[in-house]
Structures are given as structure tokens and as C-alpha cells.
mmCIF file of N, CA and C in Angstrom:
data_model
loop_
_atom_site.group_PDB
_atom_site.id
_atom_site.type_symbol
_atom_site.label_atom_id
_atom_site.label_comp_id
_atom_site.label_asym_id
_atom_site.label_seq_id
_atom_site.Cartn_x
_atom_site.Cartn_y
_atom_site.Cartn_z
ATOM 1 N N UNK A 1 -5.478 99.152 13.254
ATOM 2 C CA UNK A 1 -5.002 97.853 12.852
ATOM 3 C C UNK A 1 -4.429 97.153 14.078
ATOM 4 N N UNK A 2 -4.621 95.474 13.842
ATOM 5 C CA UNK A 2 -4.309 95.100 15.256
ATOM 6 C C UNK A 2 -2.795 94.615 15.172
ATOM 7 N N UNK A 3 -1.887 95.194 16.297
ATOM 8 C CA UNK A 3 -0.948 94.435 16.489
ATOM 9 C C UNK A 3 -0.603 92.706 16.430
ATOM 10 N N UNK A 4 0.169 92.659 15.524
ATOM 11 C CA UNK A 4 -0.071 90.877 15.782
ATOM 12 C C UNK A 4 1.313 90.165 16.849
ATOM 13 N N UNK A 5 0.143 89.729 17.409
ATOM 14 C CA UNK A 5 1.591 88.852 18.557
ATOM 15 C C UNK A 5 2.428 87.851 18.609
ATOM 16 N N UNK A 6 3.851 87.867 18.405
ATOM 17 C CA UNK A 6 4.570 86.626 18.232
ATOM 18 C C UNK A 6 4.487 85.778 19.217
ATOM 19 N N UNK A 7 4.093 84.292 18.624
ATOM 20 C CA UNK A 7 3.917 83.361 19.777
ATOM 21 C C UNK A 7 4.887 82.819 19.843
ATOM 22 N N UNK A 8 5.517 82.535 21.110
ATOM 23 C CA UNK A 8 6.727 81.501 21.462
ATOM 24 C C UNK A 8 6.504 80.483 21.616
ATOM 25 N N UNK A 9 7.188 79.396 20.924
ATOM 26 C CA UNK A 9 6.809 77.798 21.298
ATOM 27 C C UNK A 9 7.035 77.292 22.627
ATOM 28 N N UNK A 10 7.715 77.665 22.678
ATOM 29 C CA UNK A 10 8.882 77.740 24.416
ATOM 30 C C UNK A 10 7.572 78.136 25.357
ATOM 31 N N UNK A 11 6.664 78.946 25.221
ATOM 32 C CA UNK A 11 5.703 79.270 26.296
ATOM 33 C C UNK A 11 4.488 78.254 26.190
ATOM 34 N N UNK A 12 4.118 77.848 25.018
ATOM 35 C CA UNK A 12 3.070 76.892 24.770
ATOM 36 C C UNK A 12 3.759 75.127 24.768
ATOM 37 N N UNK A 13 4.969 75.036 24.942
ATOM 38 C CA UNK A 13 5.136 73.717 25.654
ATOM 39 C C UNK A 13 4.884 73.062 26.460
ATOM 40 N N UNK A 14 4.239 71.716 26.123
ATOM 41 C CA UNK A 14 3.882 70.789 27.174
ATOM 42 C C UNK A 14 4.700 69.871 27.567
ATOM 43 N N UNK A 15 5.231 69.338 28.654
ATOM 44 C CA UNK A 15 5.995 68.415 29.002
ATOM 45 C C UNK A 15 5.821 66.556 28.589
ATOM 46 N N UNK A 16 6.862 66.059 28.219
ATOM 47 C CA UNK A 16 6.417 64.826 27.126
ATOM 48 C C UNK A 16 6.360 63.655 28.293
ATOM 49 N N UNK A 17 6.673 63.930 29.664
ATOM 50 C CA UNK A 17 6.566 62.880 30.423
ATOM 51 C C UNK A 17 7.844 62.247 30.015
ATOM 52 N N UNK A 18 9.320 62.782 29.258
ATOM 53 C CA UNK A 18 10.075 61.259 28.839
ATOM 54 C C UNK A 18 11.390 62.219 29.833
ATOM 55 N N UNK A 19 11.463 62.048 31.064
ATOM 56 C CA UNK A 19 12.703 62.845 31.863
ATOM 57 C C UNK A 19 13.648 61.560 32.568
ATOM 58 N N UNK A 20 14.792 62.018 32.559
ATOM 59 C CA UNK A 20 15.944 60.734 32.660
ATOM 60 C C UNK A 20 16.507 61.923 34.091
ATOM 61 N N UNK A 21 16.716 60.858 35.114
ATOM 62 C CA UNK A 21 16.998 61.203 36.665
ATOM 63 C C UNK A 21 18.458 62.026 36.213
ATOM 64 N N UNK A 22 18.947 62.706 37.171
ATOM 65 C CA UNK A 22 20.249 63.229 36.846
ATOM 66 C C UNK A 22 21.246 62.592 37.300
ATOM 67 N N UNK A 23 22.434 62.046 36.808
ATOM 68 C CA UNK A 23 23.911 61.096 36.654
ATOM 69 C C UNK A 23 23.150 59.836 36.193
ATOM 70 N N UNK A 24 22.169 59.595 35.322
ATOM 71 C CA UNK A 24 21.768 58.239 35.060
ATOM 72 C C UNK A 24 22.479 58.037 34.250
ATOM 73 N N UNK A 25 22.785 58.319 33.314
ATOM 74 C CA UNK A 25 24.355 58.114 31.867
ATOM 75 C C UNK A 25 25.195 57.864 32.824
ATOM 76 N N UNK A 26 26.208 58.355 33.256
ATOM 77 C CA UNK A 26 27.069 58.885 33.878
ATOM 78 C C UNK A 26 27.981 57.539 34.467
ATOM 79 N N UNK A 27 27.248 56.493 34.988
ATOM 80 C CA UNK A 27 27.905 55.199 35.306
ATOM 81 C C UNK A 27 27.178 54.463 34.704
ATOM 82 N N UNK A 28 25.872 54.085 33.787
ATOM 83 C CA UNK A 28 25.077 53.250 33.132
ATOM 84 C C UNK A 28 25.748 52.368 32.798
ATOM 85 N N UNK A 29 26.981 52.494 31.836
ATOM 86 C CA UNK A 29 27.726 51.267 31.234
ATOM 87 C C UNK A 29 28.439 50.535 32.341
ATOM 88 N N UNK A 30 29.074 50.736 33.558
ATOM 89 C CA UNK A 30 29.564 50.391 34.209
ATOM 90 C C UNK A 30 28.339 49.268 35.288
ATOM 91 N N UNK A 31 27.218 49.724 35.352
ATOM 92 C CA UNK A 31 26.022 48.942 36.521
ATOM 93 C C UNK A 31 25.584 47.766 34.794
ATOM 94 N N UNK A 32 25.825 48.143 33.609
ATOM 95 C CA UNK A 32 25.261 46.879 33.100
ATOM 96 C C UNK A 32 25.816 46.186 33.183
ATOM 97 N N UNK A 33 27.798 46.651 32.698
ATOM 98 C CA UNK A 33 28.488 45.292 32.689
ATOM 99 C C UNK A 33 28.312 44.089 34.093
ATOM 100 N N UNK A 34 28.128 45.047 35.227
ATOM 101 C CA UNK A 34 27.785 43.829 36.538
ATOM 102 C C UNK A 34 26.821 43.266 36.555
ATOM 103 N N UNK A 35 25.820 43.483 35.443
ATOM 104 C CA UNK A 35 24.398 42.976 35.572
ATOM 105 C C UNK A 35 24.541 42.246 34.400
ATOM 106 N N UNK A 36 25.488 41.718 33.992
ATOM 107 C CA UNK A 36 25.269 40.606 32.608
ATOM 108 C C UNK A 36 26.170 39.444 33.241
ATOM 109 N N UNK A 37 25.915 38.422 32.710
ATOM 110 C CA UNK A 37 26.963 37.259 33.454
ATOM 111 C C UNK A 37 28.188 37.254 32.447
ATOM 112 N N UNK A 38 29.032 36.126 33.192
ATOM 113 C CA UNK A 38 30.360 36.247 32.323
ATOM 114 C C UNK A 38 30.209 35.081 30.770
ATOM 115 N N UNK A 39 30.774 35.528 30.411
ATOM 116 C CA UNK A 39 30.770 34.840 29.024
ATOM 117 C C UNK A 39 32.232 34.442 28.566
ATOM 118 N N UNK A 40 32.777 32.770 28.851
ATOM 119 C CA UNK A 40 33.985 32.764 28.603
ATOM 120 C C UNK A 40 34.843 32.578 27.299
ATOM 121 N N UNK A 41 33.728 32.230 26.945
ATOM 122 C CA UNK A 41 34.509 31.996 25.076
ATOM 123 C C UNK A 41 34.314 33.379 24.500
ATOM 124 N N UNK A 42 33.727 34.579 24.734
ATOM 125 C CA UNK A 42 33.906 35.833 24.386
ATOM 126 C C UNK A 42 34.720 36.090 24.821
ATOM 127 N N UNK A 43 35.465 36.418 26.293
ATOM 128 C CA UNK A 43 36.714 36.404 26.306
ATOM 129 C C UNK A 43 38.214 35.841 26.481
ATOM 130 N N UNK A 44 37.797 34.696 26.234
ATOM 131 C CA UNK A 44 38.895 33.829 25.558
ATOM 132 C C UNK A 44 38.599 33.151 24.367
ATOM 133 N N UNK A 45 38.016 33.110 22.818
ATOM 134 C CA UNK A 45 38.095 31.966 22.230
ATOM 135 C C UNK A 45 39.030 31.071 21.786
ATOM 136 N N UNK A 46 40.026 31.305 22.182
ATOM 137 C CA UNK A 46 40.959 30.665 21.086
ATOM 138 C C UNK A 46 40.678 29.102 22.761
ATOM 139 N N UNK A 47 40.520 29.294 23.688
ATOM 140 C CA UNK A 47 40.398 28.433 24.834
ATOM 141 C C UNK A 47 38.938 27.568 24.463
ATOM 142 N N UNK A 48 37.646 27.712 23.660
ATOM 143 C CA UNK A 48 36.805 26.890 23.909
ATOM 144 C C UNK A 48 37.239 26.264 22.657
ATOM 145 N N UNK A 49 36.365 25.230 22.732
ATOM 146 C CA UNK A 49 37.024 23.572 22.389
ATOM 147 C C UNK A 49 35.539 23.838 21.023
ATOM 148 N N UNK A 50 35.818 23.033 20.232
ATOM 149 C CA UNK A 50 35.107 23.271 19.301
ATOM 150 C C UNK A 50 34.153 21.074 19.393
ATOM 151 N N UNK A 51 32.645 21.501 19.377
ATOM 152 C CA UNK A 51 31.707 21.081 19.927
ATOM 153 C C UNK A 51 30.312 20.683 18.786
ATOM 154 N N UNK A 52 31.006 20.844 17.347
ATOM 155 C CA UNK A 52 30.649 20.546 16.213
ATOM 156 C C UNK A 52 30.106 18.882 16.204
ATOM 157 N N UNK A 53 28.735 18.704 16.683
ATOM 158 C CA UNK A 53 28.645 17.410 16.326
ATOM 159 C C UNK A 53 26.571 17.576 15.510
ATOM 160 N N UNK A 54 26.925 18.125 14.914
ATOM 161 C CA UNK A 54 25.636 18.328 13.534
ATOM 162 C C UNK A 54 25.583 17.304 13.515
ATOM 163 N N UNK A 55 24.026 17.285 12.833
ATOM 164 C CA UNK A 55 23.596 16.261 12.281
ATOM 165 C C UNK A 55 23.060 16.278 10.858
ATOM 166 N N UNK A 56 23.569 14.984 10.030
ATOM 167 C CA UNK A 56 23.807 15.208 9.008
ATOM 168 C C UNK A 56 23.180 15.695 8.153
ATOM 169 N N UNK A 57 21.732 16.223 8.165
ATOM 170 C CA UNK A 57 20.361 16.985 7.924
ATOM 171 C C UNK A 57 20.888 18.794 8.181
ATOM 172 N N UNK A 58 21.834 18.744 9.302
ATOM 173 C CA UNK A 58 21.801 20.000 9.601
ATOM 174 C C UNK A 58 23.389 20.529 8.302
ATOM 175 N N UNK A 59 24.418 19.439 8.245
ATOM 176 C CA UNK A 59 25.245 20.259 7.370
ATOM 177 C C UNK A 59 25.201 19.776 5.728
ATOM 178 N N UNK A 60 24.210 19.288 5.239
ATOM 179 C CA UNK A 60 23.938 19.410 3.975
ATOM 180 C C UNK A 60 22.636 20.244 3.534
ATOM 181 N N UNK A 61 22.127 20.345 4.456
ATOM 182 C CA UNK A 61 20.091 21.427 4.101
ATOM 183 C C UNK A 61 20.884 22.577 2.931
ATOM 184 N N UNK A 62 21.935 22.997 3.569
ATOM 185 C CA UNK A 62 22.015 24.134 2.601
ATOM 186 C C UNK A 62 22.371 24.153 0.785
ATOM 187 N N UNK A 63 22.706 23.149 0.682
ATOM 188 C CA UNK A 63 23.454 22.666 -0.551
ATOM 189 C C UNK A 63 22.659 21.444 -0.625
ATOM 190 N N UNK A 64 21.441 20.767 -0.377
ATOM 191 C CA UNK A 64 20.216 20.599 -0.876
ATOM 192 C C UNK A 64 19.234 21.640 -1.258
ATOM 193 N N UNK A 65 19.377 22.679 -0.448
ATOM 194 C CA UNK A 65 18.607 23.817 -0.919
ATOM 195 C C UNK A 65 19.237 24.305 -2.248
ATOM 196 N N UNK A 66 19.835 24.577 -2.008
ATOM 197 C CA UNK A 66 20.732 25.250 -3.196
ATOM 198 C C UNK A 66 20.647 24.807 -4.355
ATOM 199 N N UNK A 67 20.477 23.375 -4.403
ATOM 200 C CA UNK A 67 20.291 22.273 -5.634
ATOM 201 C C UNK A 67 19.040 22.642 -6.138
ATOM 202 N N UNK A 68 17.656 22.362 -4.943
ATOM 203 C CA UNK A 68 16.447 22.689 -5.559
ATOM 204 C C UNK A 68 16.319 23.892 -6.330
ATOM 205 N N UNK A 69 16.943 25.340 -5.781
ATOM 206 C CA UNK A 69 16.708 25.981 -6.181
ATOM 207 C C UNK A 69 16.942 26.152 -7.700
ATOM 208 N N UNK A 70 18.366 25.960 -7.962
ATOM 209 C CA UNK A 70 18.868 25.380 -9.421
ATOM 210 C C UNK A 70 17.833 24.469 -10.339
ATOM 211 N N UNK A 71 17.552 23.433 -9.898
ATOM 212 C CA UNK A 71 16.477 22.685 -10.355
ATOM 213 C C UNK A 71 15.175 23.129 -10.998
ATOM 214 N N UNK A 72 14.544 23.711 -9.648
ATOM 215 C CA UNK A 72 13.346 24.928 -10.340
ATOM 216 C C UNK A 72 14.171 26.096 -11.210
ATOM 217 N N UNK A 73 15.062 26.042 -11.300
ATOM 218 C CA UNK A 73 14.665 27.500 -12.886
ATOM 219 C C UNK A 73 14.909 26.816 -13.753
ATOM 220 N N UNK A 74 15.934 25.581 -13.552
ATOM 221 C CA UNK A 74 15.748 24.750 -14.673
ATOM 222 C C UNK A 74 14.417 24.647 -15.003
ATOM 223 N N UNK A 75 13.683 24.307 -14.511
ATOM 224 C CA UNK A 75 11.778 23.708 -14.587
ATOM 225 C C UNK A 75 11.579 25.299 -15.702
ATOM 226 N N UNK A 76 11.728 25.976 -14.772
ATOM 227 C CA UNK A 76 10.949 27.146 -14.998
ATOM 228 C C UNK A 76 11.546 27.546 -16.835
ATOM 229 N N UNK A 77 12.774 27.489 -17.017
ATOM 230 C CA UNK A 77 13.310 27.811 -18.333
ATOM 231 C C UNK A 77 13.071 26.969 -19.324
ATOM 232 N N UNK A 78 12.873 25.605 -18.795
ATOM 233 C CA UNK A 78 12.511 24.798 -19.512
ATOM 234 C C UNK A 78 10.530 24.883 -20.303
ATOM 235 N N UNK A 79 9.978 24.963 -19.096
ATOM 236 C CA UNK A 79 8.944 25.858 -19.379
ATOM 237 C C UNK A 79 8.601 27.084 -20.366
ATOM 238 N N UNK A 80 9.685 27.912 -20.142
ATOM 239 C CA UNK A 80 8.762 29.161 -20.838
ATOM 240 C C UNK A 80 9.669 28.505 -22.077
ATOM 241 N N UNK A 81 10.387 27.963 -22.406
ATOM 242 C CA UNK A 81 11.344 27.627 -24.048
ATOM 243 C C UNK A 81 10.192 26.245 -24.418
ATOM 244 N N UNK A 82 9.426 26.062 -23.756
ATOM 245 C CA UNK A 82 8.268 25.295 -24.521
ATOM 246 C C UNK A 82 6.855 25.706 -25.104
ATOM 247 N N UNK A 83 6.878 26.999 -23.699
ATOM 248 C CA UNK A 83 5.797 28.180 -24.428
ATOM 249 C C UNK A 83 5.872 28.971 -25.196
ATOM 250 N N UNK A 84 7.432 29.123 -26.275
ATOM 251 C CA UNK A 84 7.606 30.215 -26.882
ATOM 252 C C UNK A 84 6.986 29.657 -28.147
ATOM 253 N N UNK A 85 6.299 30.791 -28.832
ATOM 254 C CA UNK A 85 5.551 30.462 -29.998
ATOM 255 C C UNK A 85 6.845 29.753 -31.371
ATOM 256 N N UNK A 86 7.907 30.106 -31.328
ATOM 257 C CA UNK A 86 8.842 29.651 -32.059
ATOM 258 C C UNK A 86 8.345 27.972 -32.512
ATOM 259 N N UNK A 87 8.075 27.075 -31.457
ATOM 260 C CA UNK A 87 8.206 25.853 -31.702
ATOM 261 C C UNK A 87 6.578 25.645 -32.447
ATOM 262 N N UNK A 88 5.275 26.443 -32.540
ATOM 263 C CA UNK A 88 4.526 26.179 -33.416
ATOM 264 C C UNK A 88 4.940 26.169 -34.588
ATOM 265 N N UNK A 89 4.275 25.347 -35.393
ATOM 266 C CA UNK A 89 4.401 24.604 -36.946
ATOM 267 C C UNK A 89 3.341 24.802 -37.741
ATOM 268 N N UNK A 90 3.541 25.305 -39.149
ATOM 269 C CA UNK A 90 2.233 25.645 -39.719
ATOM 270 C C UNK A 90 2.015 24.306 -40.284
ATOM 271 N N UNK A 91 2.628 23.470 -40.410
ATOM 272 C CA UNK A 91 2.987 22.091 -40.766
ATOM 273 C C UNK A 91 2.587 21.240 -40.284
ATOM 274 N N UNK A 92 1.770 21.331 -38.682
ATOM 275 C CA UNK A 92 0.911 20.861 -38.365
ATOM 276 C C UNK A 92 -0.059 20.520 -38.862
ATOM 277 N N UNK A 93 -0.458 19.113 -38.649
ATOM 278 C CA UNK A 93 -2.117 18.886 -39.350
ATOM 279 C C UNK A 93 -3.381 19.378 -38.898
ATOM 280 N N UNK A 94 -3.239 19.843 -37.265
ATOM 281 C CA UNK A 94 -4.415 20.067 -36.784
ATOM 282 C C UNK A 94 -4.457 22.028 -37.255
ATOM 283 N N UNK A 95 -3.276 22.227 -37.584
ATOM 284 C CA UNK A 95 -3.493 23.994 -37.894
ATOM 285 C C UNK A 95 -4.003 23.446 -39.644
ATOM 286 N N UNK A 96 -3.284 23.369 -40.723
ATOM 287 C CA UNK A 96 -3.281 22.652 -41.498
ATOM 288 C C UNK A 96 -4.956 22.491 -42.190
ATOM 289 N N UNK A 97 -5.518 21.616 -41.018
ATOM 290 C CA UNK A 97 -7.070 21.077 -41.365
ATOM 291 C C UNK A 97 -7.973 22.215 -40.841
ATOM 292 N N UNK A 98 -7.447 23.173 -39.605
ATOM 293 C CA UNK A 98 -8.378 24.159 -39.457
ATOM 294 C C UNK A 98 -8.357 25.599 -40.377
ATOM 295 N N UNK A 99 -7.397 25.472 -41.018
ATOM 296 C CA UNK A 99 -7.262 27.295 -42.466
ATOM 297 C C UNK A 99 -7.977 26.505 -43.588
ATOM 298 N N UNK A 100 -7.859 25.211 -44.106
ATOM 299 C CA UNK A 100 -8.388 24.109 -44.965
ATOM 300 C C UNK A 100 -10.019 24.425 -45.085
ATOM 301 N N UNK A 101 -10.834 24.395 -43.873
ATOM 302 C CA UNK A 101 -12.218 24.388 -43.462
ATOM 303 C C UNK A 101 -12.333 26.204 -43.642
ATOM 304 N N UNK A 102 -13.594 26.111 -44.652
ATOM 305 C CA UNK A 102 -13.689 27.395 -44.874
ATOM 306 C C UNK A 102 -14.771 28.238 -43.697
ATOM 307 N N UNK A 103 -15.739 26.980 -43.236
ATOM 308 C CA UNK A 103 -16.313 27.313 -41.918
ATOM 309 C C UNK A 103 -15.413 28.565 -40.793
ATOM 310 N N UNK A 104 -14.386 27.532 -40.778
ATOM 311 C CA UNK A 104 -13.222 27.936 -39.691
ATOM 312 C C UNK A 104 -12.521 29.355 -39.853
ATOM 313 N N UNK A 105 -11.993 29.186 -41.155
ATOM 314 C CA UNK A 105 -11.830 30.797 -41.879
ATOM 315 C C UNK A 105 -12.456 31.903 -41.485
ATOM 316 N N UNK A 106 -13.881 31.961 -42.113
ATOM 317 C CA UNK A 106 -15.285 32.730 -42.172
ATOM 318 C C UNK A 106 -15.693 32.970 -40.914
ATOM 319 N N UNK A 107 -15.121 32.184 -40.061
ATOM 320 C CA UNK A 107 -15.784 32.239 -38.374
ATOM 321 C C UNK A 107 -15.393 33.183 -37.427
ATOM 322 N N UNK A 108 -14.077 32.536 -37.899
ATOM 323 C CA UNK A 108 -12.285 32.940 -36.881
ATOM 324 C C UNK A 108 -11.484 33.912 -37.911
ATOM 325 N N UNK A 109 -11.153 33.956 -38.554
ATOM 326 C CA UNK A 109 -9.696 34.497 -39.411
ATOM 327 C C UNK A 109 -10.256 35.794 -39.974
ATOM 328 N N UNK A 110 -11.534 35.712 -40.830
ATOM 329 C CA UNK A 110 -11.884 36.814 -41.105
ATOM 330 C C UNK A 110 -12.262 37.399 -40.166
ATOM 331 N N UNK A 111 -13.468 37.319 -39.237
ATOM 332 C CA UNK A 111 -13.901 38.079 -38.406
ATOM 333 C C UNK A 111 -12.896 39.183 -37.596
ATOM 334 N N UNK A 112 -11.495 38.782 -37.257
ATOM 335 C CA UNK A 112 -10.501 39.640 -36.755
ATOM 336 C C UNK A 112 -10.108 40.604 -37.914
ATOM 337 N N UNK A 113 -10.566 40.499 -39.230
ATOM 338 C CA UNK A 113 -9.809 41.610 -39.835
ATOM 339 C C UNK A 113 -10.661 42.722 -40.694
ATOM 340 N N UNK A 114 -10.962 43.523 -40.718
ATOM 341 C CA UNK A 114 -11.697 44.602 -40.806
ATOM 342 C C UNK A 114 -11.057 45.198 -42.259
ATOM 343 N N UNK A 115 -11.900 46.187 -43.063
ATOM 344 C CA UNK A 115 -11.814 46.615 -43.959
ATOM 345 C C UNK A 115 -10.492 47.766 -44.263
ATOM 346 N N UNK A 116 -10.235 48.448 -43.069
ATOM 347 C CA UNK A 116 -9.400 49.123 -42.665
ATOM 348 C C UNK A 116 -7.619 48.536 -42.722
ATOM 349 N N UNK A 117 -7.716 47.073 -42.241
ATOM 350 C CA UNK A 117 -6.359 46.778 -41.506
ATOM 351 C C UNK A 117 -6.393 46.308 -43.546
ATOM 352 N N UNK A 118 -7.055 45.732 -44.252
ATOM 353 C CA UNK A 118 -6.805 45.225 -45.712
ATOM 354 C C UNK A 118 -6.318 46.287 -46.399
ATOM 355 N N UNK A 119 -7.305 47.576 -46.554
ATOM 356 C CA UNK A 119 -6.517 48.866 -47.247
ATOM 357 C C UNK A 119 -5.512 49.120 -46.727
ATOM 358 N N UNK A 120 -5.292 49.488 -45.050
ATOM 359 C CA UNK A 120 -3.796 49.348 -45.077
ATOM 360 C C UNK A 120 -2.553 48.648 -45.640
ATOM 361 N N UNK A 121 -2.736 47.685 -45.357
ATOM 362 C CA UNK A 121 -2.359 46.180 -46.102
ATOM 363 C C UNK A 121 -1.626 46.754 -47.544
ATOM 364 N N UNK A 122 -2.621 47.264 -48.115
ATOM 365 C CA UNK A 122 -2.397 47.583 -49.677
ATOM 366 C C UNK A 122 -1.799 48.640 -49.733
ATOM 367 N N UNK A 123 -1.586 49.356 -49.077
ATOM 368 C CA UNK A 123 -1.117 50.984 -48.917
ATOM 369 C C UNK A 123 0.357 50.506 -48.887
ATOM 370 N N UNK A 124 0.122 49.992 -47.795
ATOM 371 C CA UNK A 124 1.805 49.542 -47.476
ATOM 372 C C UNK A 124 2.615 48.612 -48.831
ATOM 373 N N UNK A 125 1.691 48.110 -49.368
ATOM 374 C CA UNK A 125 2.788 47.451 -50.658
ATOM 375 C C UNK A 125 2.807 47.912 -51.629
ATOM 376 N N UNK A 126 2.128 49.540 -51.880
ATOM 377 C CA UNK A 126 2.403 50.117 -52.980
ATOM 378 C C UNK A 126 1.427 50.775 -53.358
ATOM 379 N N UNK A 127 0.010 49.699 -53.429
ATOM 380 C CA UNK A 127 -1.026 50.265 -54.008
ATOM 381 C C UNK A 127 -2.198 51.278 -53.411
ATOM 382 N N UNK A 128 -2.707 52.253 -54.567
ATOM 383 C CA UNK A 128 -3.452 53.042 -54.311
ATOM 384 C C UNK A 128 -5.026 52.910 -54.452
ATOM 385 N N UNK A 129 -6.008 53.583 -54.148
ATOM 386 C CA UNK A 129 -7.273 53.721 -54.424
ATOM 387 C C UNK A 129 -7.408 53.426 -55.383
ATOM 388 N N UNK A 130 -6.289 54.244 -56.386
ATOM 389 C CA UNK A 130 -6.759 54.528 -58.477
ATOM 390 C C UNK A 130 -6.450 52.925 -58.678
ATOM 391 N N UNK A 131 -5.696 52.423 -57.630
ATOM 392 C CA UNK A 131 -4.745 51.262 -59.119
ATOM 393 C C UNK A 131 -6.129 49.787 -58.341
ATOM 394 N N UNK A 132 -7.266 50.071 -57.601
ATOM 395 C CA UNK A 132 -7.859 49.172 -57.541
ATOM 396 C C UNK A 132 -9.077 49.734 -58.009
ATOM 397 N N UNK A 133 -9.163 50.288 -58.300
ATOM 398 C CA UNK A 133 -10.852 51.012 -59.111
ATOM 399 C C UNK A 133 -10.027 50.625 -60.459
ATOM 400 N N UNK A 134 -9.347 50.310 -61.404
ATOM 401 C CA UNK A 134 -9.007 50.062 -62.446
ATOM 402 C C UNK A 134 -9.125 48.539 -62.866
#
């Protein structure tokens, strides 16, 4: 039987190319701060002068936005509370004149209902097989 050999990862490592010189940490924060310019209202603000001259597009956009947005769900609620079937009327004339037309019936109304969903129908309010064969 063959001995099996443990492989070390450590021996089959390849180098990733990502090596950092040695003391590069070491003063890093100190060579950026000299390599950024000074910034005086970061360290003084209470010293810069305030330079607020918007334009009047720029300090109402948000609270015009804000309005539209309000506006559209109005739209939108108003919408679906016009699509809810609640506000159909059987009282309508045009529903009214189409159950009226027996064409319309025979075409549309029956065709959706099958022999099955009627015996159910009857099951559910009581009656049986016996009490319609009688």
C-alpha cells in the first residue's frame, strides 16, 4: 500500500507580486499630511464667513420635490379608489341591457359556468342528487 504524502501549502506557494518596501507604514501618515494642502475652514470654522448666496431654484428644488412627490400618490390613490370594483353598479344601464339580451347571456355568462360549479352550487345550499331526481 502506498504511503500517502502530506502536501504543504507553504511549499506549493506562489508569490502574489503584492510586496510593500520595508518602513513604508511607518511614517506614511506623516509624508501625506505634507502632501495635501492646507485647508483653513477645516481648521478654523468658526473663522470662515458664511457665503450663502443660492439661487432661488437651488433653495426651494427640495420642497418642490417633495410636493410632487405628495401629489403623485395622491394621483396614484386616487387612481386605484377609481379602479376598485366597489364603485361598479348593477344599476347601470349598459350592465342592465347586456344580462337583459339573452344573446349576451348564452354567449358570455353561461359559457363560464359548467355543470360541475351548478351541482356544487346546490350542494352547498342543501340540496342533494335524491331531492332533484324527485
Amino acid at each position: 500500500m502506498e504511503s500517502h504524502k502530506r502536501i504543504s501549502l507553504e511549499d506549493k506557494r506562489i508569490p502574489d507580486g503584492m510586496n510593500v518596501p520595508e518602513g513604508y507604514f511607518e511614517d506614511f501618515s506623516a509624508k501625506m499630511v505634507n502632501l495635501l494642502p492646507r485647508n483653513e475652514a477645516a481648521e478654523n470654522p468658526t473663522a470662515v464667513e458664511s457665503n450663502d448666496k443660492r439661487s432661488w431654484w437651488d433653495r426651494y428644488r427640495p420642497y418642490i420635490y417633495m410636493a410632487a412627490m405628495f401629489a403623485g400618490v395622491w394621483c396614484m390613490t386616487k387612481m386605484f379608489s377609481l379602479m376598485k370594483e366597489n364603485n361598479l353598479s348593477f344599476e347601470s344601464n349598459n350592465i342592465t341591457a347586456a344580462l337583459s339580451n339573452n344573446d349576451f347571456v348564452d354567449d358570455y355568462v353561461y359559457y363560464s359556468i359548467d355543470e360541475y360549479d351548478i351541482l356544487d352550487n346546490l350542494y352547498n345550499e342543501g340540496l342533494s342528487v335524491d331531492d332533484l331526481n324527485n
